[in-house]
mmCIF file of C-alpha atoms in Angstrom:
data_model
loop_
_atom_site.group_PDB
_atom_site.id
_atom_site.type_symbol
_atom_site.label_atom_id
_atom_site.label_comp_id
_atom_site.label_asym_id
_atom_site.label_seq_id
_atom_site.Cartn_x
_atom_site.Cartn_y
_atom_site.Cartn_z
ATOM 1 C CA MET E 21 44.603 3.029 88.313
ATOM 2 C CA HIS E 22 46.960 0.056 88.670
ATOM 3 C CA VAL E 23 49.313 -0.511 85.742
ATOM 4 C CA GLY E 24 50.981 -3.898 85.640
ATOM 5 C CA ALA E 25 54.047 -4.754 83.612
ATOM 6 C CA GLY E 26 52.024 -6.576 80.968
ATOM 7 C CA GLU E 27 49.538 -3.757 80.567
ATOM 8 C CA PHE E 28 52.333 -1.200 80.236
ATOM 9 C CA VAL E 29 54.160 -3.254 77.606
ATOM 10 C CA VAL E 30 50.976 -3.523 75.534
ATOM 11 C CA ALA E 31 50.348 0.227 75.847
ATOM 12 C CA ALA E 32 53.949 1.099 74.944
ATOM 13 C CA LEU E 33 53.976 -1.193 71.911
ATOM 14 C CA VAL E 34 50.733 0.148 70.471
ATOM 15 C CA VAL E 35 51.829 3.751 71.101
ATOM 16 C CA LEU E 36 55.112 2.996 69.317
ATOM 17 C CA CYS E 37 53.314 1.445 66.355
ATOM 18 C CA GLY E 38 50.635 4.133 66.316
ATOM 19 C CA SER E 39 53.208 6.932 66.361
ATOM 20 C CA LEU E 40 55.066 5.284 63.503
ATOM 21 C CA VAL E 41 51.846 5.091 61.506
ATOM 22 C CA GLN E 42 50.777 8.669 62.248
ATOM 23 C CA GLY E 43 54.191 10.049 61.400
ATOM 24 C CA THR E 44 54.056 8.156 58.119
ATOM 25 C CA ILE E 45 50.516 8.809 56.861
ATOM 26 C CA GLY E 46 49.320 11.751 59.001
ATOM 27 C CA PHE E 47 46.956 9.996 61.406
ATOM 28 C CA GLY E 48 46.575 6.699 63.227
ATOM 29 C CA LEU E 49 48.248 6.904 66.645
ATOM 30 C CA ASN E 50 45.097 6.692 68.726
ATOM 31 C CA LEU E 51 43.059 4.991 66.030
ATOM 32 C CA LEU E 52 45.450 2.069 66.449
ATOM 33 C CA ALA E 53 46.323 2.474 70.139
ATOM 34 C CA ALA E 54 42.967 3.324 71.751
ATOM 35 C CA PRO E 55 41.201 -0.012 71.124
ATOM 36 C CA PHE E 56 44.106 -1.977 72.616
ATOM 37 C CA VAL E 57 44.457 0.378 75.575
ATOM 38 C CA ALA E 58 40.699 0.077 76.103
ATOM 39 C CA LEU E 59 41.243 -3.650 76.547
ATOM 40 C CA VAL E 60 44.053 -3.496 79.119
ATOM 41 C CA LEU E 61 43.813 -0.029 80.740
ATOM 42 C CA PRO E 62 40.336 1.381 80.109
ATOM 43 C CA GLU E 63 40.735 3.886 82.980
ATOM 44 C CA ALA E 64 43.505 5.585 80.987
ATOM 45 C CA LEU E 65 41.092 6.608 78.242
ATOM 46 C CA PRO E 66 40.815 9.113 76.809
ATOM 47 C CA VAL E 67 43.064 11.455 78.787
ATOM 48 C CA THR E 68 46.351 9.540 78.740
ATOM 49 C CA LEU E 69 46.341 8.896 75.006
ATOM 50 C CA VAL E 70 45.397 12.484 74.188
ATOM 51 C CA LEU E 71 48.330 13.662 76.326
ATOM 52 C CA VAL E 72 50.681 11.225 74.567
ATOM 53 C CA ALA E 73 49.474 12.283 71.104
ATOM 54 C CA TRP E 74 49.584 15.998 71.915
ATOM 55 C CA PRO E 75 53.192 16.620 70.710
ATOM 56 C CA VAL E 76 52.891 14.393 67.629
ATOM 57 C CA GLY E 77 50.812 16.843 65.643
ATOM 58 C CA ALA E 78 53.330 19.634 66.150
ATOM 59 C CA VAL E 79 56.210 17.428 65.028
ATOM 60 C CA THR E 80 54.513 16.277 61.826
ATOM 61 C CA ALA E 81 53.381 19.837 61.039
ATOM 62 C CA VAL E 82 56.858 21.308 61.441
ATOM 63 C CA ARG E 83 58.433 18.636 59.256
ATOM 64 C CA GLU E 84 56.378 19.562 56.183
ATOM 65 C CA HIS E 85 54.989 22.995 57.004
ATOM 66 C CA HIS E 86 55.463 24.079 53.385
ATOM 67 C CA ALA E 87 52.565 21.814 52.345
ATOM 68 C CA LEU E 88 50.060 23.103 54.937
ATOM 69 C CA ASP E 89 46.536 23.748 53.611
ATOM 70 C CA ARG E 90 46.154 27.235 55.093
ATOM 71 C CA ARG E 91 42.879 27.882 53.282
ATOM 72 C CA THR E 92 40.928 25.070 54.943
ATOM 73 C CA LEU E 93 42.637 24.793 58.329
ATOM 74 C CA PRO E 94 40.697 27.683 59.995
ATOM 75 C CA TRP E 95 37.392 25.971 59.193
ATOM 76 C CA LEU E 96 38.641 22.699 60.679
ATOM 77 C CA LEU E 97 39.602 24.512 63.873
ATOM 78 C CA LEU E 98 36.315 26.427 63.989
ATOM 79 C CA GLY E 99 34.431 23.136 64.037
ATOM 80 C CA ALA E 100 36.744 21.704 66.698
ATOM 81 C CA VAL E 101 35.662 24.215 69.371
ATOM 82 C CA PRO E 102 32.025 23.073 69.758
ATOM 83 C CA GLY E 103 33.212 19.518 69.135
ATOM 84 C CA THR E 104 35.341 19.746 72.273
ATOM 85 C CA LEU E 105 32.343 20.767 74.378
ATOM 86 C CA ALA E 106 30.252 17.897 73.031
ATOM 87 C CA GLY E 107 33.075 15.429 73.661
ATOM 88 C CA LEU E 108 33.488 16.632 77.246
ATOM 89 C CA ALA E 109 29.785 16.100 77.855
ATOM 90 C CA ILE E 110 30.234 12.474 76.806
ATOM 91 C CA VAL E 111 33.456 11.721 78.677
ATOM 92 C CA THR E 112 32.164 13.096 81.997
ATOM 93 C CA ARG E 113 29.097 10.872 81.832
ATOM 94 C CA ALA E 114 30.308 7.607 80.307
ATOM 95 C CA SER E 115 31.728 4.651 82.250
ATOM 96 C CA THR E 116 34.938 2.898 81.252
ATOM 97 C CA ASP E 117 32.945 0.097 79.607
ATOM 98 C CA GLN E 118 30.876 2.615 77.685
ATOM 99 C CA LEU E 119 34.032 4.436 76.581
ATOM 100 C CA ALA E 120 35.484 1.116 75.402
ATOM 101 C CA ILE E 121 32.381 0.592 73.260
ATOM 102 C CA ILE E 122 32.593 4.179 71.983
ATOM 103 C CA VAL E 123 36.265 3.672 71.063
ATOM 104 C CA GLY E 124 35.484 0.427 69.253
ATOM 105 C CA ALA E 125 32.486 1.866 67.427
ATOM 106 C CA VAL E 126 34.361 5.005 66.352
ATOM 107 C CA THR E 127 37.278 2.883 65.170
ATOM 108 C CA LEU E 128 35.097 0.540 63.117
ATOM 109 C CA LEU E 129 33.140 3.444 61.654
ATOM 110 C CA GLY E 130 36.409 5.081 60.644
ATOM 111 C CA VAL E 131 37.592 1.884 58.979
ATOM 112 C CA VAL E 132 34.347 1.406 57.055
ATOM 113 C CA LEU E 133 34.178 5.016 55.924
ATOM 114 C CA SER E 134 37.833 4.960 54.904
ATOM 115 C CA VAL E 135 37.086 2.046 52.594
ATOM 116 C CA VAL E 136 33.755 3.064 51.066
ATOM 117 C CA THR E 137 33.718 6.874 51.052
ATOM 118 C CA PRO E 138 34.228 8.572 47.655
ATOM 119 C CA PRO E 139 36.325 11.736 47.412
ATOM 120 C CA ILE E 140 34.878 14.565 49.520
ATOM 121 C CA HIS E 141 35.058 18.172 48.345
ATOM 122 C CA VAL E 142 37.282 20.070 50.762
ATOM 123 C CA GLY E 143 35.590 23.376 51.539
ATOM 124 C CA PRO E 144 34.399 25.445 54.502
ATOM 125 C CA GLY E 145 31.302 23.323 55.115
ATOM 126 C CA SER E 146 32.923 19.900 54.905
ATOM 127 C CA ALA E 147 35.940 21.115 56.886
ATOM 128 C CA GLY E 148 33.780 22.545 59.671
ATOM 129 C CA ILE E 149 31.792 19.318 59.971
ATOM 130 C CA ALA E 150 34.941 17.180 59.922
ATOM 131 C CA GLY E 151 36.558 19.348 62.597
ATOM 132 C CA PHE E 152 33.458 19.129 64.783
ATOM 133 C CA VAL E 153 33.028 15.360 64.534
ATOM 134 C CA SER E 154 36.759 14.795 64.935
ATOM 135 C CA ASN E 155 36.952 16.628 68.233
ATOM 136 C CA VAL E 156 33.746 15.084 69.561
ATOM 137 C CA THR E 157 35.266 11.627 69.160
ATOM 138 C CA GLY E 158 38.804 12.804 69.905
ATOM 139 C CA THR E 159 37.817 14.379 73.219
ATOM 140 C CA ALA E 160 35.395 11.614 74.240
ATOM 141 C CA ALA E 161 37.358 8.580 73.094
ATOM 142 C CA ALA E 162 40.842 9.771 72.021
ATOM 143 C CA VAL E 163 40.073 8.767 68.411
ATOM 144 C CA GLY E 164 39.755 11.920 66.327
ATOM 145 C CA GLY E 165 41.634 10.990 63.183
ATOM 146 C CA PRO E 166 39.066 9.353 60.865
ATOM 147 C CA PRO E 167 36.806 12.362 60.070
ATOM 148 C CA VAL E 168 39.619 14.735 59.068
ATOM 149 C CA ALA E 169 41.660 11.957 57.463
ATOM 150 C CA LEU E 170 38.673 11.052 55.286
ATOM 151 C CA LEU E 171 38.448 14.661 54.181
ATOM 152 C CA TYR E 172 42.055 14.561 52.959
ATOM 153 C CA GLN E 173 42.331 10.903 51.963
ATOM 154 C CA HIS E 174 42.930 11.744 48.293
ATOM 155 C CA HIS E 175 45.465 14.541 48.889
ATOM 156 C CA GLY E 176 49.237 14.202 48.795
ATOM 157 C CA GLY E 177 51.118 12.873 51.785
ATOM 158 C CA PRO E 178 52.877 16.134 52.760
ATOM 159 C CA THR E 179 49.592 18.084 52.742
ATOM 160 C CA VAL E 180 47.839 15.435 54.808
ATOM 161 C CA ARG E 181 50.621 15.167 57.378
ATOM 162 C CA ALA E 182 51.147 18.919 57.764
ATOM 163 C CA THR E 183 47.496 19.977 57.853
ATOM 164 C CA LEU E 184 46.331 17.169 60.122
ATOM 165 C CA GLY E 185 49.371 17.773 62.312
ATOM 166 C CA VAL E 186 48.410 21.384 63.011
ATOM 167 C CA PHE E 187 44.771 20.431 63.493
ATOM 168 C CA PHE E 188 45.598 17.654 65.959
ATOM 169 C CA ALA E 189 47.993 19.872 67.912
ATOM 170 C CA VAL E 190 45.362 22.594 68.364
ATOM 171 C CA SER E 191 42.418 20.250 68.908
ATOM 172 C CA ALA E 192 44.384 18.266 71.506
ATOM 173 C CA THR E 193 45.127 21.537 73.312
ATOM 174 C CA LEU E 194 41.394 22.244 73.435
ATOM 175 C CA SER E 195 40.709 18.743 74.748
ATOM 176 C CA VAL E 196 43.404 18.934 77.430
ATOM 177 C CA ALA E 197 42.101 22.317 78.589
ATOM 178 C CA GLY E 198 38.638 20.809 78.833
ATOM 179 C CA TYR E 199 39.917 17.806 80.809
ATOM 180 C CA ALA E 200 41.649 20.153 83.226
ATOM 181 C CA LEU E 201 38.478 22.174 83.783
ATOM 182 C CA THR E 202 36.352 19.070 84.367
ATOM 183 C CA GLY E 203 38.847 17.285 86.632
ATOM 184 C CA GLU E 204 39.590 14.430 84.232
ATOM 185 C CA ILE E 205 43.370 14.962 84.417
ATOM 186 C CA THR E 206 44.655 12.907 87.340
ATOM 187 C CA GLU E 207 48.164 12.196 88.566
ATOM 188 C CA ASP E 208 48.153 8.534 87.525
ATOM 189 C CA ARG E 209 46.998 9.374 83.994
ATOM 190 C CA VAL E 210 49.687 12.026 83.621
ATOM 191 C CA LEU E 211 52.421 9.721 84.963
ATOM 192 C CA LEU E 212 51.383 6.986 82.546
ATOM 193 C CA ALA E 213 51.459 9.470 79.665
ATOM 194 C CA LEU E 214 54.963 10.571 80.644
ATOM 195 C CA ALA E 215 56.093 6.936 80.824
ATOM 196 C CA LEU E 216 54.769 6.350 77.295
ATOM 197 C CA LEU E 217 56.479 9.382 75.762
ATOM 198 C CA PRO E 218 59.712 7.507 74.874
ATOM 199 C CA ALA E 219 57.684 4.983 72.856
ATOM 200 C CA MET E 220 55.897 7.843 71.099
ATOM 201 C CA ALA E 221 59.173 9.627 70.369
ATOM 202 C CA ALA E 222 60.753 6.461 68.960
ATOM 203 C CA GLY E 223 57.785 5.886 66.666
ATOM 204 C CA ILE E 224 57.592 9.428 65.361
ATOM 205 C CA TRP E 225 61.369 9.588 64.773
ATOM 206 C CA THR E 226 61.349 6.296 62.872
ATOM 207 C CA SER E 227 58.380 7.346 60.745
ATOM 208 C CA LYS E 228 60.418 9.818 58.704
ATOM 209 C CA HIS E 229 62.117 6.869 57.033
ATOM 210 C CA PHE E 230 58.793 5.437 55.827
ATOM 211 C CA HIS E 231 57.231 8.360 53.963
ATOM 212 C CA GLY E 232 58.130 6.776 50.648
ATOM 213 C CA LEU E 233 56.132 3.661 51.483
ATOM 214 C CA VAL E 234 52.839 5.564 51.565
ATOM 215 C CA ASP E 235 52.555 5.395 47.783
ATOM 216 C CA ARG E 236 53.048 1.643 47.750
ATOM 217 C CA ARG E 237 49.560 1.183 49.247
ATOM 218 C CA TRP E 238 50.367 -1.611 51.660
ATOM 219 C CA LEU E 239 50.564 0.346 54.896
ATOM 220 C CA ARG E 240 47.042 1.756 54.912
ATOM 221 C CA PRO E 241 45.246 -1.593 54.341
ATOM 222 C CA THR E 242 47.346 -3.158 57.113
ATOM 223 C CA VAL E 243 46.462 -0.364 59.535
ATOM 224 C CA LEU E 244 42.766 -0.580 58.685
ATOM 225 C CA THR E 245 42.794 -4.344 59.199
ATOM 226 C CA LEU E 246 44.460 -4.027 62.606
ATOM 227 C CA CYS E 247 42.034 -1.274 63.585
ATOM 228 C CA ALA E 248 39.050 -3.377 62.584
ATOM 229 C CA ILE E 249 40.268 -6.243 64.761
ATOM 230 C CA ALA E 250 41.060 -3.960 67.689
ATOM 231 C CA GLY E 251 37.784 -2.053 67.380
ATOM 232 C CA THR E 252 35.769 -5.264 67.431
ATOM 233 C CA ALA E 253 37.697 -6.489 70.464
ATOM 234 C CA ALA E 254 37.102 -3.219 72.320
ATOM 235 C CA ILE E 255 33.348 -3.410 71.707
ATOM 236 C CA LEU E 256 33.256 -7.007 72.936
ATOM 237 C CA ARG E 257 35.291 -6.052 75.999
ATOM 238 C CA GLY E 258 32.915 -3.232 76.902
ATOM 239 C CA ALA E 259 29.791 -5.300 76.248
ATOM 240 C CA LEU E 260 30.809 -8.375 78.262
#
């Protein structure tokens, strides 16, 4: 995988912005970053972005651990295990163009559902399904945020950030273990992930200053708009 200066700058900028968003609202790093990375470095998906996002969940969970939804979290994680296996089956069979289309489709579906879905009852059944779907798409296309974020979209910010943080940290561990077993982790993908870590760290550190903006309702529409544009572009890139 050849990474030019332009491609790296694009990847670093979207990881920075995505980390800022995820640290602020609880999800969004790869929802925002994956479609753009699919355009410039499709070979990096999904492994590199999952590796980059791996520490983010732990950081957001530790920050607001007091608000963790301990009752529902086990059901989310229970669904994530078979979701990982299904995602691995997809990623080992799909081409880079197909993955770009998957990323775009998952992103657009997440945007649409985020806009039109009414409040969902958070219980064992809905949590298990959300955890399963999240890690199917998270493992296959590095975009696992929408299903679990939809489940908690009407909860308070601290609960969303803490609970999703723990879920993403554990589900990413499952995905990385699966990549290792199937040979998807390569030296160039790991080196690119390491090179992007400073951008991730800068975004997640800065995000703590923006928690208060969540209630002003301007950040989420902006993110969804950007994701819709990026998702459409990724689908077009994979189809052409």
